[in-house]
Coordinates of C-alpha atoms in Angstrom, one line a residue:
Chain A
X1 CA 63.8 134.5 -73.7
X2 CA 63.0 137.9 -75.2
X3 CA 60.4 138.6 -72.6
X4 CA 62.8 138.1 -69.7
X5 CA 63.2 141.7 -68.7
X6 CA 59.5 142.5 -69.1
X7 CA 58.7 139.5 -66.8
X8 CA 61.2 140.7 -64.2
X9 CA 60.0 144.2 -64.2
X10 CA 56.4 143.1 -63.9
X11 CA 57.4 141.0 -60.9
X12 CA 59.1 144.1 -59.4
X13 CA 55.7 145.9 -59.4
X14 CA 53.9 143.4 -57.1
X15 CA 54.3 142.4 -53.5
X16 CA 52.3 139.2 -54.1
X17 CA 53.1 136.7 -56.9
X18 CA 51.2 133.5 -57.3
X19 CA 52.5 130.8 -59.6
X20 CA 50.1 128.2 -61.1
X21 CA 50.1 125.5 -63.7
X22 CA 47.8 122.9 -65.3
X23 CA 45.6 120.4 -63.6
X24 CA 46.9 116.8 -63.1
X25 CA 50.4 118.2 -62.9
X26 CA 53.3 116.3 -64.3
X27 CA 57.0 116.8 -63.4
X28 CA 57.5 119.7 -65.7
X29 CA 54.4 121.6 -64.4
X30 CA 55.5 121.1 -60.8
X31 CA 59.3 121.4 -61.3
X32 CA 58.9 124.7 -63.2
X33 CA 56.4 126.0 -60.7
X34 CA 58.5 125.2 -57.6
X35 CA 61.8 126.1 -59.3
X36 CA 60.5 129.5 -60.3
X37 CA 59.0 130.1 -56.8
X38 CA 62.4 129.5 -55.3
X39 CA 64.2 131.7 -57.9
X40 CA 61.8 134.6 -57.4
X41 CA 61.9 134.3 -53.6
X42 CA 65.7 134.5 -53.7
X43 CA 65.5 137.6 -55.9
X44 CA 62.7 139.3 -53.9
X45 CA 63.0 138.1 -50.2
X46 CA 60.4 140.6 -49.1
X47 CA 57.6 139.6 -51.5
X48 CA 54.9 136.9 -50.8
X49 CA 55.4 134.2 -53.4
X50 CA 53.1 131.2 -53.6
X51 CA 52.9 128.0 -55.7
X52 CA 49.2 127.1 -55.9
X53 CA 47.3 124.0 -57.1
X54 CA 46.4 120.6 -55.9
X55 CA 49.2 118.5 -54.4
X56 CA 50.4 115.6 -56.5
X57 CA 50.3 112.1 -55.0
X58 CA 52.7 110.8 -57.6
X59 CA 55.2 113.6 -57.8
X60 CA 55.0 114.9 -54.3
X61 CA 58.7 114.4 -53.9
X62 CA 59.3 117.5 -56.1
X63 CA 57.6 119.7 -53.4
X64 CA 54.3 120.8 -51.9
X65 CA 51.8 123.5 -52.8
X66 CA 50.8 126.5 -50.7
X67 CA 47.3 126.9 -49.5
X68 CA 46.1 130.5 -49.8
X69 CA 42.8 132.3 -49.2
X70 CA 40.9 134.1 -52.0
X71 CA 41.8 137.5 -50.8
X72 CA 45.5 136.9 -51.4
X73 CA 44.7 137.2 -55.1
X74 CA 43.7 140.8 -54.5
X75 CA 46.3 143.0 -56.3
X76 CA 48.4 139.9 -57.1
X77 CA 50.4 139.0 -60.2
X78 CA 49.7 135.4 -61.4
X79 CA 52.3 133.5 -63.4
X80 CA 50.8 130.5 -65.2
X81 CA 53.2 127.8 -66.4
X82 CA 52.9 124.9 -68.9
X83 CA 49.3 125.5 -69.6
X84 CA 48.1 126.2 -73.2
X85 CA 44.4 126.5 -72.5
X86 CA 42.4 128.5 -69.9
X87 CA 40.1 125.6 -68.9
X88 CA 43.1 123.5 -67.7
X89 CA 44.5 126.0 -65.3
X90 CA 44.6 124.8 -61.7
X91 CA 42.9 126.6 -60.0
X92 CA 40.5 129.1 -61.5
X93 CA 41.0 131.9 -59.0
X94 CA 43.7 133.1 -61.4
X95 CA 40.9 135.2 -62.8
X96 CA 41.0 137.4 -59.7
X97 CA 44.6 138.4 -60.5
X98 CA 45.5 142.0 -61.5
X99 CA 47.9 140.8 -64.2
X100 CA 48.9 137.5 -65.7
X101 CA 52.1 136.2 -67.2
X102 CA 52.0 133.0 -69.3
X103 CA 55.2 130.9 -69.8
X104 CA 54.6 127.8 -71.9
X105 CA 56.1 125.4 -74.5
X106 CA 52.8 124.2 -75.9
X107 CA 51.3 125.7 -79.1
X108 CA 48.7 128.2 -77.7
X109 CA 45.1 127.0 -77.5
X110 CA 44.1 130.2 -75.7
X111 CA 46.1 133.4 -76.0
X112 CA 46.0 134.8 -72.5
X113 CA 48.2 136.9 -70.3
X114 CA 49.6 140.4 -70.2
X115 CA 52.9 138.8 -71.1
X116 CA 52.9 135.6 -73.2
X117 CA 56.3 133.9 -73.4
X118 CA 55.5 130.8 -75.6
X119 CA 58.3 128.8 -77.1
X120 CA 57.1 125.5 -78.6
X121 CA 60.6 124.4 -79.5
X122 CA 61.7 124.2 -75.8
X123 CA 61.8 120.7 -74.4
X124 CA 60.0 121.9 -71.3
X125 CA 58.9 124.9 -69.3
X126 CA 61.7 124.0 -66.8
X127 CA 64.2 124.6 -69.6
X128 CA 62.5 128.0 -70.2
X129 CA 62.7 129.0 -66.6
X130 CA 66.5 128.2 -66.7
X131 CA 66.7 130.4 -69.8
X132 CA 64.9 133.2 -67.9
X133 CA 67.5 133.0 -65.1
X134 CA 70.4 133.0 -67.6
X135 CA 69.0 136.0 -69.4
X136 CA 69.1 138.0 -66.2
X137 CA 72.3 136.9 -64.5
X138 CA 72.5 140.1 -62.4
X139 CA 69.0 139.7 -61.1
X140 CA 68.2 136.0 -60.8
X141 CA 70.1 132.9 -59.6
X142 CA 69.6 129.2 -59.0
X143 CA 69.7 127.5 -55.6
X144 CA 70.3 123.7 -55.3
X145 CA 66.6 123.3 -54.7
X146 CA 65.5 125.3 -57.7
X147 CA 68.0 123.4 -59.9
X148 CA 66.7 120.0 -58.6
X149 CA 63.1 120.9 -59.3
X150 CA 63.9 122.2 -62.8
X151 CA 66.0 119.1 -63.6
X152 CA 63.0 116.9 -62.5
X153 CA 60.9 118.9 -64.9
X154 CA 63.3 118.5 -67.8
X155 CA 63.7 114.7 -67.5
X156 CA 59.9 114.4 -66.9
X157 CA 59.0 116.1 -70.2
X158 CA 61.9 114.6 -72.3
X159 CA 61.6 111.0 -71.0
X160 CA 65.1 111.6 -69.5
X161 CA 66.6 112.9 -72.7
X162 CA 64.8 110.4 -74.9
X163 CA 62.2 112.3 -76.9
X164 CA 63.1 114.3 -80.0
X165 CA 62.3 117.6 -78.3
X166 CA 65.6 117.1 -76.4
X167 CA 67.9 119.7 -77.9
X168 CA 71.5 120.9 -77.6
X169 CA 70.1 123.6 -75.3
X170 CA 68.5 121.0 -73.1
X171 CA 71.8 119.3 -72.5
X172 CA 73.5 122.6 -71.9
X173 CA 70.9 123.5 -69.2
X174 CA 71.3 120.0 -67.6
X175 CA 75.0 120.6 -67.4
X176 CA 74.5 123.9 -65.8
X177 CA 71.9 122.6 -63.3
X178 CA 74.3 119.8 -62.3
X179 CA 76.8 122.5 -61.2
X180 CA 74.5 123.2 -58.3
X181 CA 75.3 119.8 -56.7
X182 CA 71.9 118.3 -57.5
X183 CA 71.5 114.6 -56.9
X184 CA 70.9 113.5 -60.5
X185 CA 70.8 109.8 -59.7
X186 CA 68.1 110.1 -57.0
X187 CA 66.0 112.5 -59.1
X188 CA 66.3 110.1 -62.0
X189 CA 65.2 107.1 -59.9
X190 CA 62.3 109.0 -58.4
X191 CA 61.2 109.9 -62.0
X192 CA 61.0 106.3 -63.1
X193 CA 59.5 104.8 -59.8
X194 CA 56.4 102.7 -60.0
X195 CA 54.3 101.3 -57.2
X196 CA 54.2 97.6 -56.5
X197 CA 50.6 97.4 -57.9
X198 CA 51.6 99.2 -61.1
X199 CA 54.6 96.8 -61.3
X200 CA 52.2 93.8 -61.2
X201 CA 50.0 95.5 -63.9
X202 CA 53.1 96.0 -66.0
X203 CA 54.1 92.4 -65.4
X204 CA 50.8 91.1 -66.5
X205 CA 50.9 93.2 -69.6
X206 CA 54.4 92.1 -70.6
X207 CA 53.6 88.4 -69.9
X208 CA 50.4 88.6 -72.0
X209 CA 51.0 91.3 -74.6
X210 CA 49.9 90.1 -78.1
X211 CA 52.1 91.1 -81.0
X212 CA 51.4 90.1 -84.6
X213 CA 54.0 89.5 -87.3
X214 CA 53.7 93.1 -88.6
X215 CA 54.4 94.7 -85.2
X216 CA 50.8 95.4 -84.2
X217 CA 50.4 94.9 -80.4
X218 CA 47.6 95.3 -78.0
X219 CA 46.7 94.6 -74.4
X220 CA 43.3 94.9 -72.6
X221 CA 43.2 95.9 -69.0
X222 CA 39.9 94.9 -67.4
X223 CA 38.2 96.5 -64.5
X224 CA 38.6 93.1 -62.7
X225 CA 42.4 93.3 -63.0
X226 CA 42.5 96.9 -61.9
X227 CA 40.2 96.1 -58.9
X228 CA 42.3 93.1 -57.9
X229 CA 45.4 95.3 -57.9
X230 CA 43.7 98.2 -56.1
X231 CA 44.3 100.5 -59.1
X232 CA 42.2 103.0 -60.9
X233 CA 41.9 103.4 -64.7
X234 CA 44.2 106.5 -64.6
X235 CA 47.0 104.4 -63.0
X236 CA 47.3 102.5 -66.3
X237 CA 49.0 105.6 -67.7
X238 CA 52.2 104.4 -66.1
X239 CA 52.5 101.3 -68.3
X240 CA 51.5 102.9 -71.7
X241 CA 55.0 103.5 -72.9
X242 CA 56.5 100.0 -72.0
X243 CA 55.4 98.0 -75.1
X244 CA 57.6 100.4 -77.2
X245 CA 60.6 98.7 -75.7
X246 CA 59.9 95.4 -77.5
X247 CA 62.0 94.9 -80.6
X248 CA 59.0 93.4 -82.4
X249 CA 56.5 96.2 -81.7
X250 CA 55.8 99.0 -84.2
X251 CA 52.5 100.4 -82.9
X252 CA 50.3 99.4 -80.0
X253 CA 46.9 99.8 -78.4
X254 CA 46.3 99.7 -74.7
X255 CA 42.6 99.4 -73.7
X256 CA 41.6 100.3 -70.2
X257 CA 38.1 99.4 -69.1
X258 CA 36.4 102.0 -67.0
X259 CA 33.6 101.5 -64.4
X260 CA 30.9 101.9 -67.0
X261 CA 32.3 99.1 -69.3
X262 CA 33.6 101.5 -71.9
X263 CA 37.3 101.4 -72.9
X264 CA 39.8 104.2 -72.8
X265 CA 42.2 103.6 -75.7
X266 CA 45.9 104.7 -75.6
X267 CA 47.3 104.5 -79.2
X268 CA 51.1 104.7 -79.6
X269 CA 53.5 104.2 -82.5
X270 CA 57.2 104.1 -83.3
X271 CA 56.6 105.3 -86.9
X272 CA 53.3 104.5 -88.6
X273 CA 50.9 107.4 -88.0
X274 CA 48.0 106.2 -85.8
X275 CA 46.0 109.4 -85.2
X276 CA 43.7 108.7 -88.1
X277 CA 42.7 105.5 -86.3
X278 CA 42.0 107.5 -83.2
X279 CA 39.9 110.0 -85.1
X280 CA 37.8 107.2 -86.6
X281 CA 36.8 106.3 -83.0
X282 CA 36.0 109.8 -81.9
X283 CA 39.4 110.5 -80.5
X284 CA 42.5 112.3 -81.7
X285 CA 46.0 113.5 -80.8
X286 CA 49.5 113.4 -82.2
X287 CA 50.7 111.1 -85.1
X288 CA 52.6 108.8 -82.7
X289 CA 50.5 109.2 -79.5
X290 CA 46.7 109.5 -79.6
X291 CA 43.7 108.6 -77.5
X292 CA 40.1 107.5 -78.0
X293 CA 37.2 105.9 -76.1
X294 CA 35.3 102.9 -77.5
X295 CA 31.9 101.6 -76.4
X296 CA 32.5 97.9 -75.8
X297 CA 34.6 94.8 -76.5
X298 CA 33.2 94.5 -80.0
X299 CA 34.6 97.9 -80.9
X300 CA 37.9 97.0 -79.1
X301 CA 38.3 94.1 -81.6
X302 CA 37.4 96.3 -84.6
X303 CA 40.1 98.7 -83.6
X304 CA 42.7 95.8 -83.2
X305 CA 41.8 94.6 -86.7
X306 CA 42.2 98.2 -88.0
X307 CA 45.6 98.5 -86.5
X308 CA 46.7 95.2 -88.0
X309 CA 45.5 96.3 -91.4
X310 CA 47.3 99.6 -91.0
X311 CA 50.6 97.9 -90.4
X312 CA 50.3 95.2 -93.1
Chain B
X1 CA 93.1 114.6 -72.3
X2 CA 96.8 115.3 -71.6
X3 CA 98.0 112.4 -73.8
X4 CA 96.0 113.7 -76.9
X5 CA 99.0 115.0 -78.8
X6 CA 101.1 111.9 -78.1
X7 CA 98.3 109.7 -79.2
X8 CA 97.9 111.6 -82.4
X9 CA 101.7 111.6 -83.2
X10 CA 101.9 107.9 -82.5
X11 CA 99.0 107.3 -85.0
X12 CA 100.9 109.4 -87.6
X13 CA 103.8 106.9 -87.4
X14 CA 101.8 103.9 -88.5
X15 CA 100.1 102.9 -91.8
X16 CA 98.0 100.3 -90.0
X17 CA 95.9 101.0 -86.8
X18 CA 93.9 98.3 -85.1
X19 CA 91.3 99.3 -82.5
X20 CA 90.2 96.7 -80.0
X21 CA 88.2 96.5 -76.7
X22 CA 87.0 94.1 -74.1
X23 CA 85.2 90.8 -74.6
X24 CA 81.4 90.7 -74.4
X25 CA 81.3 94.3 -75.5
X26 CA 78.7 96.8 -74.3
X27 CA 77.6 100.0 -76.0
X28 CA 80.5 102.0 -74.7
X29 CA 83.1 99.4 -75.9
X30 CA 81.5 99.3 -79.3
X31 CA 80.6 103.0 -79.6
X32 CA 84.1 104.2 -78.6
X33 CA 85.7 101.6 -80.9
X34 CA 83.6 102.4 -84.0
X35 CA 83.5 106.1 -83.3
X36 CA 87.3 106.3 -83.0
X37 CA 87.8 104.3 -86.2
X38 CA 85.6 106.8 -88.1
X39 CA 87.5 109.7 -86.6
X40 CA 90.9 108.4 -87.4
X41 CA 89.9 107.3 -90.9
X42 CA 88.7 110.9 -91.6
X43 CA 92.0 112.3 -90.3
X44 CA 94.1 109.7 -92.1
X45 CA 92.3 108.6 -95.3
X46 CA 95.4 106.8 -96.6
X47 CA 95.9 104.6 -93.5
X48 CA 94.4 101.1 -93.0
X49 CA 92.2 101.3 -89.8
X50 CA 90.3 98.4 -88.4
X51 CA 87.9 97.7 -85.5
X52 CA 88.5 94.1 -84.4
X53 CA 86.7 91.7 -82.0
X54 CA 83.6 89.5 -82.0
X55 CA 80.4 91.1 -83.4
X56 CA 77.7 91.7 -80.9
X57 CA 74.2 90.2 -81.3
X58 CA 72.7 92.6 -79.0
X59 CA 74.4 95.8 -80.0
X60 CA 75.0 95.0 -83.7
X61 CA 73.0 98.2 -84.5
X62 CA 76.0 100.3 -83.5
X63 CA 78.1 98.7 -86.3
X64 CA 80.1 95.7 -87.4
X65 CA 83.6 94.5 -86.8
X66 CA 86.4 94.0 -89.4
X67 CA 87.8 90.5 -90.0
X68 CA 91.6 90.7 -90.5
X69 CA 94.4 88.2 -91.0
X70 CA 97.2 87.7 -88.4
X71 CA 99.8 89.4 -90.7
X72 CA 97.9 92.7 -90.6
X73 CA 99.2 93.0 -87.1
X74 CA 102.8 93.1 -88.4
X75 CA 104.1 96.7 -87.8
X76 CA 100.7 97.8 -86.6
X77 CA 99.7 100.2 -83.8
X78 CA 96.9 98.7 -81.6
X79 CA 94.6 101.0 -79.6
X80 CA 92.7 99.2 -76.8
X81 CA 89.6 100.8 -75.4
X82 CA 87.5 100.3 -72.2
X83 CA 89.6 97.4 -71.0
X84 CA 91.4 97.5 -67.6
X85 CA 92.8 94.0 -67.7
X86 CA 94.9 92.2 -70.3
X87 CA 92.9 88.9 -70.0
X88 CA 89.7 90.6 -71.1
X89 CA 91.0 92.1 -74.4
X90 CA 89.2 90.8 -77.4
X91 CA 91.2 89.4 -79.3
X92 CA 94.6 88.4 -78.0
X93 CA 96.4 89.0 -81.3
X94 CA 97.0 92.6 -79.8
X95 CA 100.2 91.0 -78.5
X96 CA 101.6 91.0 -82.1
X97 CA 101.4 94.8 -82.3
X98 CA 104.5 97.0 -82.5
X99 CA 103.0 99.5 -80.0
X100 CA 99.9 99.8 -77.9
X101 CA 97.8 102.7 -76.7
X102 CA 95.3 102.2 -73.9
X103 CA 92.4 104.5 -73.4
X104 CA 90.1 103.6 -70.5
X105 CA 87.9 104.9 -67.6
X106 CA 88.3 101.8 -65.4
X107 CA 90.8 101.9 -62.5
X108 CA 93.7 100.0 -64.0
X109 CA 93.9 96.2 -63.2
X110 CA 96.9 95.8 -65.6
X111 CA 99.1 98.7 -66.5
X112 CA 99.8 98.1 -70.2
X113 CA 100.5 100.2 -73.3
X114 CA 103.1 102.6 -74.5
X115 CA 100.6 105.3 -73.9
X116 CA 98.1 104.9 -71.0
X117 CA 95.3 107.5 -71.0
X118 CA 93.2 106.4 -68.0
X119 CA 90.5 108.7 -66.6
X120 CA 88.4 106.9 -63.9
X121 CA 86.2 110.0 -63.5
X122 CA 85.0 109.9 -67.1
X123 CA 81.5 108.5 -67.6
X124 CA 82.6 106.4 -70.5
X125 CA 85.4 105.9 -73.0
X126 CA 83.1 107.4 -75.6
X127 CA 83.2 110.7 -73.6
X128 CA 87.1 110.4 -73.5
X129 CA 87.2 109.9 -77.3
X130 CA 85.1 113.1 -77.7
X131 CA 87.6 114.8 -75.4
X132 CA 90.4 113.6 -77.6
X133 CA 88.8 115.2 -80.7
X134 CA 88.1 118.4 -78.8
X135 CA 91.8 118.6 -77.7
X136 CA 92.9 118.4 -81.3
X137 CA 90.4 120.6 -83.2
X138 CA 92.8 121.2 -86.1
X139 CA 93.5 117.5 -86.6
X140 CA 90.4 115.5 -85.7
X141 CA 86.7 115.9 -86.3
X142 CA 83.4 114.1 -85.9
X143 CA 81.2 112.7 -88.6
X144 CA 77.5 112.1 -87.9
X145 CA 78.3 108.4 -87.7
X146 CA 81.1 108.9 -85.2
X147 CA 78.9 111.2 -83.1
X148 CA 76.1 108.6 -83.2
X149 CA 78.4 105.8 -82.0
X150 CA 79.9 107.9 -79.2
X151 CA 76.4 108.9 -78.1
X152 CA 75.3 105.3 -77.9
X153 CA 78.4 104.6 -75.8
X154 CA 77.6 107.4 -73.4
X155 CA 74.0 106.5 -72.8
X156 CA 75.0 102.8 -72.5
X157 CA 77.5 103.4 -69.7
X158 CA 75.4 106.1 -67.9
X159 CA 72.0 104.4 -68.1
X160 CA 71.0 107.3 -70.3
X161 CA 72.3 110.0 -67.9
X162 CA 71.0 108.2 -64.8
X163 CA 74.1 106.9 -62.9
X164 CA 76.2 109.2 -60.7
X165 CA 79.2 109.1 -63.1
X166 CA 77.1 111.4 -65.3
X167 CA 78.9 114.8 -65.1
X168 CA 78.6 118.3 -66.4
X169 CA 81.2 117.3 -69.0
X170 CA 79.0 114.3 -70.0
X171 CA 76.1 116.7 -70.8
X172 CA 78.4 119.1 -72.6
X173 CA 79.6 116.3 -74.9
X174 CA 76.0 115.1 -75.5
X175 CA 75.1 118.6 -76.5
X176 CA 78.1 118.8 -78.9
X177 CA 77.3 115.4 -80.4
X178 CA 73.7 116.4 -81.0
X179 CA 75.0 119.2 -83.3
X180 CA 76.0 116.6 -85.8
X181 CA 72.3 115.8 -86.5
X182 CA 72.4 112.4 -84.7
X183 CA 69.0 110.7 -84.2
X184 CA 68.9 110.8 -80.4
X185 CA 65.5 109.3 -80.1
X186 CA 66.2 106.3 -82.3
X187 CA 69.5 105.6 -80.5
X188 CA 67.8 106.0 -77.2
X189 CA 65.1 103.5 -78.2
X190 CA 67.6 101.0 -79.5
X191 CA 69.5 101.2 -76.2
X192 CA 66.4 100.2 -74.2
X193 CA 65.0 97.6 -76.5
X194 CA 64.2 94.1 -75.2
X195 CA 63.2 91.0 -77.1
X196 CA 59.7 89.5 -76.8
X197 CA 61.2 86.6 -74.8
X198 CA 63.0 89.0 -72.3
X199 CA 59.8 91.0 -72.1
X200 CA 57.9 87.8 -71.0
X201 CA 60.7 87.1 -68.4
X202 CA 60.4 90.7 -67.1
X203 CA 56.7 90.3 -67.0
X204 CA 57.0 87.1 -64.9
X205 CA 59.4 88.8 -62.6
X206 CA 57.3 91.9 -62.0
X207 CA 54.1 89.8 -61.5
X208 CA 55.8 87.5 -58.9
X209 CA 58.6 89.6 -57.3
X210 CA 58.6 89.1 -53.5
X211 CA 59.2 92.3 -51.5
X212 CA 59.2 92.3 -47.7
X213 CA 58.2 95.2 -45.4
X214 CA 61.8 96.4 -45.1
X215 CA 62.4 96.6 -48.9
X216 CA 64.2 93.3 -49.4
X217 CA 63.2 91.7 -52.7
X218 CA 64.0 88.6 -54.6
X219 CA 63.1 86.6 -57.6
X220 CA 64.3 83.2 -58.7
X221 CA 64.6 82.5 -62.4
X222 CA 64.6 78.7 -63.0
X223 CA 66.1 76.8 -65.9
X224 CA 62.6 75.6 -66.7
X225 CA 61.4 79.2 -67.2
X226 CA 64.4 80.1 -69.3
X227 CA 63.9 77.0 -71.5
X228 CA 60.2 77.7 -72.0
X229 CA 61.1 81.2 -73.2
X230 CA 64.0 80.1 -75.3
X231 CA 66.5 82.2 -73.2
X232 CA 69.9 81.5 -71.8
X233 CA 71.1 82.4 -68.3
X234 CA 73.0 85.4 -69.6
X235 CA 69.9 86.9 -71.1
X236 CA 68.6 87.5 -67.5
X237 CA 71.0 90.4 -67.4
X238 CA 68.5 92.5 -69.2
X239 CA 66.0 92.3 -66.3
X240 CA 68.4 92.9 -63.3
X241 CA 67.9 96.6 -63.0
X242 CA 64.1 96.6 -63.2
X243 CA 63.2 95.8 -59.6
X244 CA 64.9 99.1 -58.6
X245 CA 62.0 101.0 -60.2
X246 CA 59.6 99.8 -57.4
X247 CA 59.0 102.4 -54.7
X248 CA 59.0 99.6 -52.0
X249 CA 62.3 98.0 -53.0
X250 CA 65.6 99.0 -51.3
X251 CA 67.8 96.0 -52.2
X252 CA 67.2 92.9 -54.3
X253 CA 68.6 89.5 -55.3
X254 CA 68.0 87.9 -58.7
X255 CA 68.8 84.2 -58.8
X256 CA 69.4 82.6 -62.2
X257 CA 69.6 78.9 -62.3
X258 CA 72.3 77.6 -64.7
X259 CA 72.3 74.2 -66.5
X260 CA 74.2 72.5 -63.6
X261 CA 71.6 73.5 -61.0
X262 CA 73.7 76.2 -59.4
X263 CA 72.4 79.8 -59.2
X264 CA 74.1 82.9 -60.4
X265 CA 73.2 85.8 -58.0
X266 CA 72.8 89.4 -59.0
X267 CA 72.8 91.6 -55.9
X268 CA 71.6 95.2 -56.3
X269 CA 70.9 98.0 -53.9
X270 CA 69.6 101.6 -53.8
X271 CA 71.5 102.4 -50.6
X272 CA 72.3 99.6 -48.1
X273 CA 75.7 98.1 -49.0
X274 CA 75.3 94.6 -50.3
X275 CA 78.9 93.6 -51.3
X276 CA 79.6 92.0 -47.9
X277 CA 76.7 89.6 -48.6
X278 CA 78.2 88.8 -51.9
X279 CA 81.6 88.2 -50.4
X280 CA 80.1 85.8 -47.9
X281 CA 79.0 83.6 -50.8
X282 CA 82.3 83.7 -52.6
X283 CA 81.3 86.6 -54.8
X284 CA 82.1 90.3 -54.8
X285 CA 81.7 93.6 -56.5
X286 CA 80.7 97.2 -55.8
X287 CA 78.7 98.4 -52.8
X288 CA 75.5 98.7 -54.7
X289 CA 76.0 96.1 -57.4
X290 CA 77.6 92.7 -56.8
X291 CA 77.6 89.1 -57.9
X292 CA 78.0 85.7 -56.5
X293 CA 77.2 82.0 -57.3
X294 CA 75.4 79.7 -54.8
X295 CA 75.2 75.9 -54.9
X296 CA 71.6 75.1 -54.5
X297 CA 68.1 76.2 -53.4
X298 CA 69.0 75.9 -49.7
X299 CA 71.8 78.4 -50.1
X300 CA 69.4 80.6 -52.1
X301 CA 67.1 80.8 -49.1
X302 CA 70.0 81.4 -46.7
X303 CA 70.9 84.4 -48.8
X304 CA 67.4 85.7 -48.9
X305 CA 67.2 85.5 -45.1
X306 CA 70.6 87.3 -44.9
X307 CA 69.3 90.1 -47.1
X308 CA 66.2 90.5 -45.0
X309 CA 68.3 90.7 -41.8
X310 CA 70.6 93.2 -43.4
X311 CA 67.6 95.6 -44.2
X312 CA 65.8 95.2 -40.8

């Protein structure tokens, strides 16, 4: 990371460093945040270093956040991780900071920060934090805890070395982190854990998923089903990837009814590009993973028909 | 691998080399077999090199086997991979070979072969084949095809870098294989593919899995359910690991009714040792993964009760 020395020197200049990341944190946001906190605290035992943002119910096993008063931001350096846009930073008190460092692997939506270390080819920000340590071997080092948090971040963002962003460098970093005696199997199992209620939702989906001869699949999750399982619409995110495991599925739509009767649509594909279909319904996203919202069941069935036509 | 040079020199002495592995091959058996075939064929273009054994329905995407006549074994060298016991070698014509090389990562049940390269700490035989190439850089090399086959073997035996046998070396080899432009994402998806019928079985299991307050879980797969889905008892193997993803599950029993009314039991655990329970019912295995067979539904319920007592 070419900004490594600049980042280190900026850290040297502050007695308070606050590390933040995006809202609704995933494993990479939390793992890079808590890993970097540990790494900096080892390098600068005398400094006050905090990890700030809402605690995560789902990924609380990676670690917990620090609660700090507004005045701590006075004269502080803020490091913001894994967040390409200003409006998604958790929390907005970052604006009170004296200086800001951004470290990210998303293409920049907002160019912010006195130092901007943005590497879209990296699998994860956790991988970038490992690079930062490796670029400053005389100044920075890993603990077992930091290595565990960064490993969680890497497997979170790569689907445990499944997605194409997994690189030779990703595996090299994983090998290095393992040398710190991290419990790879336990972290891997935590990463793929689901609650009993989500398991029942997944079970319902697998038992009733509709797949046509061309590989078009869909499943509709009703409010009634969610309510009967004690789940919310956002919990459905845990089952979105699963239909991709079926040999017969090429692309799929998961409709999740919200409390107003509209449907949030998750579009996924193994090959055929489905983002045009999302755009047609006021949504958008990547070629193989998009999102949209449709008004009612009629529009749900229009979209199913369009997916089938797309795959024919 | 300390036997690398001996293996290479023995290969030099033969014009026919036949590579075999265990019956019911998994990804590591097939990946190491087809990877090694490709590697040796590149090194010795003039030799006749075969991969022998039954083709795999499930892992046919890794490659296909060669059909050879008995007389090909005359004066041949046979290399047997991933097979600790003689009775599990596919096929038994290996006995006609002039010499035998064994390469394995299982603790030896039978000590066979003129050269025995057995490394129980290796994640997979595919990892060992990569080591063999790396130990002889002037003689052996990877093609993209060999690298792809070996990568499939590694992720098959490690649960895609999940199981504790995954080592720093495993990640180093994965990094190296990726440098041959293998399609990591496609291989990873193939590895976790399930048929629509198995998906329905998994759905049924997740929707109806019984979990008690202590984390004891069980599910009974009846012949009727298997028949209605067009599945056989052995297909249930694809769903055995899944209950481990539930946050609430500590150990689980999967009962699969066979055609005679007996039940094959798969015992799995995240921590509490369950192999004593398997032994009690004339089975056995590892501390966290065992098997047994019980006579009828009464014994099924005895075993469920015993698991619950074990976890209390």
